[in-house]
Short mmCIF file of C-alpha atoms in Angstrom, two decimals:
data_model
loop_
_atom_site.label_atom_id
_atom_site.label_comp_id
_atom_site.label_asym_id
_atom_site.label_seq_id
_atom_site.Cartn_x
_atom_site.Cartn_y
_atom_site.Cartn_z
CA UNK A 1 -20.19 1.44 -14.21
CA UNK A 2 -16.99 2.68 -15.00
CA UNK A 3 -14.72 0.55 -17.62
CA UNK A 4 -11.24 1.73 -15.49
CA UNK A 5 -9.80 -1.27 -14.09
CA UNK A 6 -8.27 0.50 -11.37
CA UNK A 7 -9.54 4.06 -10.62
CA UNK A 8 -7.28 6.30 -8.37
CA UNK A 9 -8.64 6.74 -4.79
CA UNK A 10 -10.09 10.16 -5.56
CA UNK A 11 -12.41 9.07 -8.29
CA UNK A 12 -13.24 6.06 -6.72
CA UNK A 13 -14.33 7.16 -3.25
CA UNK A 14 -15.52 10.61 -4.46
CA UNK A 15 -18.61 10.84 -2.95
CA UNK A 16 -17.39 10.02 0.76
CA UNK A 17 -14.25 12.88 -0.14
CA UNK A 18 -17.24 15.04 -0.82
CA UNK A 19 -19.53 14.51 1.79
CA UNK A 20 -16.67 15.01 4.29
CA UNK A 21 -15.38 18.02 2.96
CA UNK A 22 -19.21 18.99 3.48
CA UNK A 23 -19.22 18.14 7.16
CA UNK A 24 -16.08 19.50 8.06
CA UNK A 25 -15.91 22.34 10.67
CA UNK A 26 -12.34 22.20 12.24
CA UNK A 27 -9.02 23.88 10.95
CA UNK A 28 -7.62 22.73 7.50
CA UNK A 29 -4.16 23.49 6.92
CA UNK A 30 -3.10 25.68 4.12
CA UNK A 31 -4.20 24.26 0.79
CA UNK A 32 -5.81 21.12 2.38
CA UNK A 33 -8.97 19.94 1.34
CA UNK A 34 -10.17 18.86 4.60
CA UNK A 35 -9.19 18.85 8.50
CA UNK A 36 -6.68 16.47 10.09
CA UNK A 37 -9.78 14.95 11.90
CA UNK A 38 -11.46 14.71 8.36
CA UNK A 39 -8.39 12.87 6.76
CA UNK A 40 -8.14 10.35 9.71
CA UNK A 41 -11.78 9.77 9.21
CA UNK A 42 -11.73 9.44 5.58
CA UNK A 43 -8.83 6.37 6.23
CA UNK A 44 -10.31 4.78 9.23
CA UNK A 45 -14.04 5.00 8.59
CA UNK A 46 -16.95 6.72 10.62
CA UNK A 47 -20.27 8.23 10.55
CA UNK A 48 -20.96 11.96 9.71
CA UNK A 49 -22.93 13.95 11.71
CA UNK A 50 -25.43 13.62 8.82
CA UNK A 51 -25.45 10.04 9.15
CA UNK A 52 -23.14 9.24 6.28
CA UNK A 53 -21.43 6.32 6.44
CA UNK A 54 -17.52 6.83 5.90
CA UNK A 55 -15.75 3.26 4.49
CA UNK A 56 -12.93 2.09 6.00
CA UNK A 57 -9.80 2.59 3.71
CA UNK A 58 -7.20 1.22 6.68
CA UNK A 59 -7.96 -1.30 9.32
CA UNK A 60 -5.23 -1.09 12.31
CA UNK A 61 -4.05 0.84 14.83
CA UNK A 62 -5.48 4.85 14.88
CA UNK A 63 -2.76 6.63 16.27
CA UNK A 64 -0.17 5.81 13.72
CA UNK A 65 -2.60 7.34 11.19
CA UNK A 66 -3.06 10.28 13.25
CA UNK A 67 0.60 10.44 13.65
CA UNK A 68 0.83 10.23 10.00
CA UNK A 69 -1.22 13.10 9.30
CA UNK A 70 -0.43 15.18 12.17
CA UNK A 71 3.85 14.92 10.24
CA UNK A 72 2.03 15.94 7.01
CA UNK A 73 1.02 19.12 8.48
CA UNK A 74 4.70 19.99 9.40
CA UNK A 75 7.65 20.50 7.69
CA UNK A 76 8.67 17.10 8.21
CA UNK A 77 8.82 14.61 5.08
CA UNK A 78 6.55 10.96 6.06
CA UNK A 79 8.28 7.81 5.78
CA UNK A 80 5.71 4.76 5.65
CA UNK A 81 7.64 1.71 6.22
CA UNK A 82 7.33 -1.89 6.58
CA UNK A 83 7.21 -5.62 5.63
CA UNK A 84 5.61 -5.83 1.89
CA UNK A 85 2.00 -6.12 1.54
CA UNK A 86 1.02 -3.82 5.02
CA UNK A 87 -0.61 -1.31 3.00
CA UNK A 88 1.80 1.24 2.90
CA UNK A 89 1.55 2.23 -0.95
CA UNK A 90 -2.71 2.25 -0.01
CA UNK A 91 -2.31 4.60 2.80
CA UNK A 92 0.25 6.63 0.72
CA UNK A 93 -2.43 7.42 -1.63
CA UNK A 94 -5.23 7.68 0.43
CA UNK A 95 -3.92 10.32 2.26
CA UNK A 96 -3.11 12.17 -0.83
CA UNK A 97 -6.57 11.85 -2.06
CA UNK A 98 -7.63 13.24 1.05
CA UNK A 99 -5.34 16.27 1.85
CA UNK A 100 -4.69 17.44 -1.99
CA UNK A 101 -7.70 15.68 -3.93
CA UNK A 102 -4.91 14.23 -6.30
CA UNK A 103 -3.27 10.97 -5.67
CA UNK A 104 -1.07 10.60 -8.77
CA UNK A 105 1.92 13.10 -7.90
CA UNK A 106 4.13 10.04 -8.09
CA UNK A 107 7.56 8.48 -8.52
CA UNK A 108 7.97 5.23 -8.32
CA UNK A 109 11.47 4.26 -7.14
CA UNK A 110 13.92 1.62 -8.70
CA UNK A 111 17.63 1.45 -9.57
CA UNK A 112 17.11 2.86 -12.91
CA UNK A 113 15.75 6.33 -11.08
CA UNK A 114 17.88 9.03 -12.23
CA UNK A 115 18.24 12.56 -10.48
CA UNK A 116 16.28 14.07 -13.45
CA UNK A 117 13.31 11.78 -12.60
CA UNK A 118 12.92 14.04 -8.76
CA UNK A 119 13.95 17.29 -10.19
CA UNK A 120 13.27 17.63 -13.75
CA UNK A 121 14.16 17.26 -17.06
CA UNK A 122 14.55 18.99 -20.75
CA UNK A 123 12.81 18.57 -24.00
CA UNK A 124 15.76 17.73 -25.42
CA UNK A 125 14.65 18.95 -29.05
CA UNK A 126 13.21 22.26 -27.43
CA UNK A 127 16.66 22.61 -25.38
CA UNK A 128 19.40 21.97 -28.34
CA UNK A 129 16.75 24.38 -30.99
CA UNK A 130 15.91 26.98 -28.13
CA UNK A 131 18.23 26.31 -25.22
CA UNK A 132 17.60 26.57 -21.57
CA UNK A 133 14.43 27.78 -21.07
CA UNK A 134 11.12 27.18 -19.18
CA UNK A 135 9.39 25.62 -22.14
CA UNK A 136 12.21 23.34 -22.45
CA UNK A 137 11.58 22.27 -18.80
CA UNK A 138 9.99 19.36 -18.21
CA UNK A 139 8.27 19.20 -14.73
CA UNK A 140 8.64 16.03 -12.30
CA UNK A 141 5.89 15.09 -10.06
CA UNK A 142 8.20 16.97 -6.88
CA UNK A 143 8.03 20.43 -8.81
CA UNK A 144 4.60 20.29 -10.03
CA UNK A 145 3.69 19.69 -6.05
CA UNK A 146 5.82 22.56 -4.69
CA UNK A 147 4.31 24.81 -7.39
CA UNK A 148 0.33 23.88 -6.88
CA UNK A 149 1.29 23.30 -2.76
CA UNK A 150 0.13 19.19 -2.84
CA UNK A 151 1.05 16.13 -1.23
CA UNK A 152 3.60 14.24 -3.45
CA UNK A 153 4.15 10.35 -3.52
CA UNK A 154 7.61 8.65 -3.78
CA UNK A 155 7.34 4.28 -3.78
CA UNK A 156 10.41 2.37 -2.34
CA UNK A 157 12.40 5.15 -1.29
CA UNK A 158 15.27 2.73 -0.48
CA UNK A 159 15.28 1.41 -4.04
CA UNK A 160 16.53 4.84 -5.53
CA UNK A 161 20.56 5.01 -5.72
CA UNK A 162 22.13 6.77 -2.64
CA UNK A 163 23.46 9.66 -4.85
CA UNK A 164 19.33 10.07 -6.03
CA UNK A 165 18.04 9.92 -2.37
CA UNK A 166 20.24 12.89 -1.33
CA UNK A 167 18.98 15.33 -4.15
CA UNK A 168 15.98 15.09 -1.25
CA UNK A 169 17.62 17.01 0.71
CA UNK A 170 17.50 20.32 -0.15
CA UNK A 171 13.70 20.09 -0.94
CA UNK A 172 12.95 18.87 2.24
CA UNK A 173 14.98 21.35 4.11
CA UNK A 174 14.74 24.28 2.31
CA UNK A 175 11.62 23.88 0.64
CA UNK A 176 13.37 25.02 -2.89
CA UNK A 177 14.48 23.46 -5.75
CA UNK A 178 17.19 25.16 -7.78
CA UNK A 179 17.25 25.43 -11.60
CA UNK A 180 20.65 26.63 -12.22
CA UNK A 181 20.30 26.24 -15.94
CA UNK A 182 17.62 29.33 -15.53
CA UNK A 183 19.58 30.82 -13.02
CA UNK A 184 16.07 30.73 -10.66
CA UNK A 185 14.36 28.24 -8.18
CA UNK A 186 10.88 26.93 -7.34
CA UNK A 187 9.60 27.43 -3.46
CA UNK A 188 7.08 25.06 -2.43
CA UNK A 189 4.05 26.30 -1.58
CA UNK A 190 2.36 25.85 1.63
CA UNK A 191 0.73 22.56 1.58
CA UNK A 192 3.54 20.72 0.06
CA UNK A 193 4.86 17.72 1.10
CA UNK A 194 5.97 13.86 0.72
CA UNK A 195 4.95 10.88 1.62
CA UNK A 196 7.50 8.33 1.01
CA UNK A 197 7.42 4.42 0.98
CA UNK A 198 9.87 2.00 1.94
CA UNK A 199 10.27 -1.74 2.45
CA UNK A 200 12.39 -3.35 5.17
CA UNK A 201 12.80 -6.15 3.30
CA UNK A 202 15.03 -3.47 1.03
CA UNK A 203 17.22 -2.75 4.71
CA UNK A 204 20.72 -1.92 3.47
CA UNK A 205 20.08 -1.98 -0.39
CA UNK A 206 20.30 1.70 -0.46
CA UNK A 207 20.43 2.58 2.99
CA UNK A 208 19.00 6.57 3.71
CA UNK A 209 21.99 9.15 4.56
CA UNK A 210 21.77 10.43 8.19
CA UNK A 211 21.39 13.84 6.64
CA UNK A 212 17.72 12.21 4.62
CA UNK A 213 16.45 10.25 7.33
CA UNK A 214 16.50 13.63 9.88
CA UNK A 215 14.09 15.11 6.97
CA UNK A 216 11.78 12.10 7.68
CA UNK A 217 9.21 11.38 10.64
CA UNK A 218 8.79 7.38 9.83
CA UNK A 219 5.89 5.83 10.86
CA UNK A 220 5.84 1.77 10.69
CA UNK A 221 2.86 -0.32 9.86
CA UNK A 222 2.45 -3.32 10.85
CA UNK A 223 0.93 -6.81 9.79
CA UNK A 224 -2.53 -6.87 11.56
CA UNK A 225 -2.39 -7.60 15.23
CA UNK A 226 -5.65 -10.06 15.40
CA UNK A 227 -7.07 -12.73 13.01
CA UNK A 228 -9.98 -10.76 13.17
CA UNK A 229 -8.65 -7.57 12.18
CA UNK A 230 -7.00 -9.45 9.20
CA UNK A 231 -9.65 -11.22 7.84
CA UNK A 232 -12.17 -8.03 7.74
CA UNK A 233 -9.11 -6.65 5.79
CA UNK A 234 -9.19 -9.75 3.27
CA UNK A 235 -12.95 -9.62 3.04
CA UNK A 236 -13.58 -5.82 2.43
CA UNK A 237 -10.77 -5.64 -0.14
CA UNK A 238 -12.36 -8.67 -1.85
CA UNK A 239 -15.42 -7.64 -2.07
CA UNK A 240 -13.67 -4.53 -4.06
CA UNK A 241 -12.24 -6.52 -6.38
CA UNK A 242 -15.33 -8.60 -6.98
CA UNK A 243 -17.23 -5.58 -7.56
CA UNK A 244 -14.86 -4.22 -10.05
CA UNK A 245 -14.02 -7.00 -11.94
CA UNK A 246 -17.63 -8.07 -12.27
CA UNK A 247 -16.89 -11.60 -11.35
CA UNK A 248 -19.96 -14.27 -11.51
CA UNK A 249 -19.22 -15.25 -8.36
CA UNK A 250 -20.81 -15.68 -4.70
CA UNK A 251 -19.10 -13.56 -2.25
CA UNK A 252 -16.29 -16.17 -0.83
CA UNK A 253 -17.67 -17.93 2.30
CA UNK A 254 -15.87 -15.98 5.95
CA UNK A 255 -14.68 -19.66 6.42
CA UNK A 256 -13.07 -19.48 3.68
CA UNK A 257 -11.19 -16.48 4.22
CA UNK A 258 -10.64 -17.30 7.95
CA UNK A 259 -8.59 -20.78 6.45
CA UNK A 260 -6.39 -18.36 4.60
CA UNK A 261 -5.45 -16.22 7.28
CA UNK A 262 -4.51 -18.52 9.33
CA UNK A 263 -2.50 -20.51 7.06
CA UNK A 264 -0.92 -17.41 6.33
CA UNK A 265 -0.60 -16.15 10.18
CA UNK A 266 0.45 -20.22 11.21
CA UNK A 267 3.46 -19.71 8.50
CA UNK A 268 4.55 -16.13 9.55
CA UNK A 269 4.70 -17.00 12.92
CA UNK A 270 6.10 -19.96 13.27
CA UNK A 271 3.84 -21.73 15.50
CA UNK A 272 0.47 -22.74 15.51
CA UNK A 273 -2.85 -20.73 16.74
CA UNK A 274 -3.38 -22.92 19.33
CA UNK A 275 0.68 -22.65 20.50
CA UNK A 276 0.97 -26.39 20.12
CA UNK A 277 3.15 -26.99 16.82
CA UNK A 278 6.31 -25.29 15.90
CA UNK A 279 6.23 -24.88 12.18
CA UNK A 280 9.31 -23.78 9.90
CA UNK A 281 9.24 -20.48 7.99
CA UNK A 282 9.09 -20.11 4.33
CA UNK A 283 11.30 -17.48 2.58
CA UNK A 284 7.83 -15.63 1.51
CA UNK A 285 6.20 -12.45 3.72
CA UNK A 286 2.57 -13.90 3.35
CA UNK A 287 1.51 -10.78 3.91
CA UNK A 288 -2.13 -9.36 4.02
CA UNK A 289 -1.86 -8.50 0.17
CA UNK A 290 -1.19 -12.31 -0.21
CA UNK A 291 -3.63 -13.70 1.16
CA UNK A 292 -6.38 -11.37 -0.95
CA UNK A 293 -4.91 -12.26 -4.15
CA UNK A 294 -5.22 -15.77 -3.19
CA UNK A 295 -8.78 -15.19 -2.66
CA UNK A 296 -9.15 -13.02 -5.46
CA UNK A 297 -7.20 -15.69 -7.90
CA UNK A 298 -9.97 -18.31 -6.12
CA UNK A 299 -12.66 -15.72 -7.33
CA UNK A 300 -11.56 -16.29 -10.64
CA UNK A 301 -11.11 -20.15 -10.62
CA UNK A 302 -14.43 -20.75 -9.02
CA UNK A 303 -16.44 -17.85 -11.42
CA UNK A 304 -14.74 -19.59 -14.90
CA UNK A 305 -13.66 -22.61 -14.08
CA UNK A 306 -15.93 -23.67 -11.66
CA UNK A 307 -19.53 -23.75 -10.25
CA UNK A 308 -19.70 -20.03 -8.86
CA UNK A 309 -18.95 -20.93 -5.09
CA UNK A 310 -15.49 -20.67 -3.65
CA UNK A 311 -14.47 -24.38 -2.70
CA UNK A 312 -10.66 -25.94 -1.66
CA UNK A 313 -9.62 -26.76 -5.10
CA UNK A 314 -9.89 -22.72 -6.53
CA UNK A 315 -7.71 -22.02 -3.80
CA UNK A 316 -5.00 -24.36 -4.02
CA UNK A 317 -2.94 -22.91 -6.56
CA UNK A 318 -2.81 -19.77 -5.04
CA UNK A 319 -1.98 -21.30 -1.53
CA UNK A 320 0.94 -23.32 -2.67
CA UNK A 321 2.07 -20.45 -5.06
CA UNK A 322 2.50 -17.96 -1.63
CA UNK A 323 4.05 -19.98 0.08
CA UNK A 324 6.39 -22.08 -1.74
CA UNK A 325 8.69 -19.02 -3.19
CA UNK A 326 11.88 -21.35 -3.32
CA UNK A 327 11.54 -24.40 -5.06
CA UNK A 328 13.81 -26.51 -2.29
CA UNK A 329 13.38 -24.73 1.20
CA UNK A 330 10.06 -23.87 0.81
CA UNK A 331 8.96 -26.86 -0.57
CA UNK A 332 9.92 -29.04 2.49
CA UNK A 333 8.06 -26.23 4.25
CA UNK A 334 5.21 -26.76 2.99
CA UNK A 335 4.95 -30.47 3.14
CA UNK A 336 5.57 -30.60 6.81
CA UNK A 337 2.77 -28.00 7.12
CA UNK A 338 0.38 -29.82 4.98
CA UNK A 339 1.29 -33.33 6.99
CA UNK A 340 1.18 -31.94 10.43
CA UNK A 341 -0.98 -29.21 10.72
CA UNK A 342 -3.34 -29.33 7.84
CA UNK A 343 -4.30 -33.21 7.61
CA UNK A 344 -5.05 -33.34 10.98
CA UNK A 345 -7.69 -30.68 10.67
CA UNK A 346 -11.21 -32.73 10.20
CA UNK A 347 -12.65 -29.44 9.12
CA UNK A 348 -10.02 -28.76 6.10
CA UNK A 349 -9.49 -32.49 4.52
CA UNK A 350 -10.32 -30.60 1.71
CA UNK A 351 -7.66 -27.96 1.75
CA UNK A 352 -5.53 -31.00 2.24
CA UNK A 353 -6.61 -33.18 -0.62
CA UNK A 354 -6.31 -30.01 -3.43
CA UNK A 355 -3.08 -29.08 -2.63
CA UNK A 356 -1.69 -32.88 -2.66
CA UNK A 357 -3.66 -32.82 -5.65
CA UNK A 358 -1.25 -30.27 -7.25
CA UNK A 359 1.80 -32.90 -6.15
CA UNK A 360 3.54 -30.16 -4.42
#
């Protein structure tokens, strides 16, 4: 087993990449590794023709991913956006390990990314001994996938400075980026593009120019439409981490799970299941990603610090620690919650007592 803690999506679902690659008879793009049809596959799950059983990477709605893929194949730029925790950094990479069999062509955005950081930089001590020259160039992620022709990955977008974000512009229109210090340029080659990440929770921190959103198809992804849908999300991507991290625990209990989504789906919404209760919002997303580190924290608790089996009490913390992201608002938030939903609930007095337990 490998000692990576986290092992990029290539390595870690290698066989299935290979076996599709293996079974794939349609069209691939120039300097794909597989078909359109292959790459949707590869995300959504399916059997081969051989029988081989294809995982599911993302659970939700098929066309959006076909949409997705169907922009990558285009001159068009793909804009993943969304609430936090809907999976858009996971289908980002994904779909790189798919189309160019190399998922870490990445920038991750924040206010501290400079324009050097998209186009490129200098060895300083090469440039000021040597000046301006290509062994003095050092190569961003963006010109190392124009020059190989692969799929390159840029994280919260709308976290970069506005003067940053435009330097986009010419890459994505012309396809070339211009190294006037060399008096030359690089020209993508066919197979480039970018997928490109943003969070609406980041709507009007750096808004996108007219000019960079025109280079963009966006695609939104949603939180899961059905309880159902959710909690097969929470359960495969536990059962990942439990794998990984070698816990010595039982696999948590679908009950379990099922209790977490729809604390987390009561709170988002606003209401109960049932349409009965009106229920305040916390300041928090709850997302999907939530509610499987709450599981996965409960993993923990119950392999260390408890009896192996996933029980109220390892979940608690986690719970409360969601959902109660300001100490005042929330708070009051979750109290009401806990009184008027969750007591009344024969089935979860036990959810009830460990999180009064934590006098929270």
């Amino acid at each position: 087993m490998s000692t990576i803690l986290r092992q990029h999506a290539e390595q870690l679902f290698a066989a299935e990449l290979e076996e599709l690659k293996k079974n794939d008879t349609d069209k691939r793009p120039p300097n794909w590794l597989m078909s359109p049809q292959a790459v949707v596959t590869y995300l959504l799950g399916g059997k081969l023709k051989n029988g081989f059983e294809v995982s599911p990477k993302y659970i939700g709605n098929r066309r959006l991913i076909e949409i997705a893929v169907a922009t990558l194949t285009t001159d068009r730029a793909l804009l993943l956006y969304g609430l936090p925790g809907t999976a858009k950094s996971w289908v980002s990479e994904h779909l790189a390990a798919a189309i160019s069999g190399d998922s870490t062509m990445i920038i991750q955005g924040t206010a501290g990314t400079s324009e050097e950081s998209v186009r490129y930089g200098w060895n300083y001590a090469r440039l000021l001994a040597e000046g301006p020259s290509e062994k003095a160039l050092v190569e961003t992620p963006v010109m190392k996938g124009m020059k190989a022709g692969k799929i390159v990955r840029l994280e919260e977008l709308t976290r970069i400075g506005s003067d940053v974000q435009d330097t986009l512009i010419t890459i994505l229109s012309e396809k070339t980026l211009p190294v006037p210090e060399l008096s030359t340029e690089v020209q993508a080659v066919k197979g480039f593009n970018l997928i490109a990440t943003a969070n609406n929770r980041d709507k009007g921190v750096n808004e996108l120019s007219g000019a960079l959103k025109r280079r963009f198809n966006t695609v939104i992804l949603p939180l899961p439409d059905s309880m159902e849908e959710e909690i097969d999300i929470v359960r495969r991507r536990v059962q990942s981490f439990e794998k990984i991290m070698e816990l010595p625990a039982e696999p948590p209990a679908i009950a379990e799970i099922k209790r977490i989504v729809t604390i987390f789906r009561e709170l988002r919404a606003g209401v109960t299941l049932d349409g009965k209760t009106k229920l305040k919002v916390p300041s928090g997303t709850l997302s999907t990603a939530e509610a499987i580190s709450v599981v996965n924290s409960g993993m923990a608790m119950a392999a260390y610090f408890g009896d192996g089996s996933l029980k109220a009490p390892d979940l608690a913390a986690g719970i409360v620690g969601a959902v109660v992201k300001d100490p005042v608002q929330d708070k009051i938030v979750w109290q009401e919650y806990l009184e008027t939903v969750v007591k009344p609930r024969d089935e979860w007095k036990d959810i009830y007592r460990a999180c009064r337990d934590l006098g929270i």
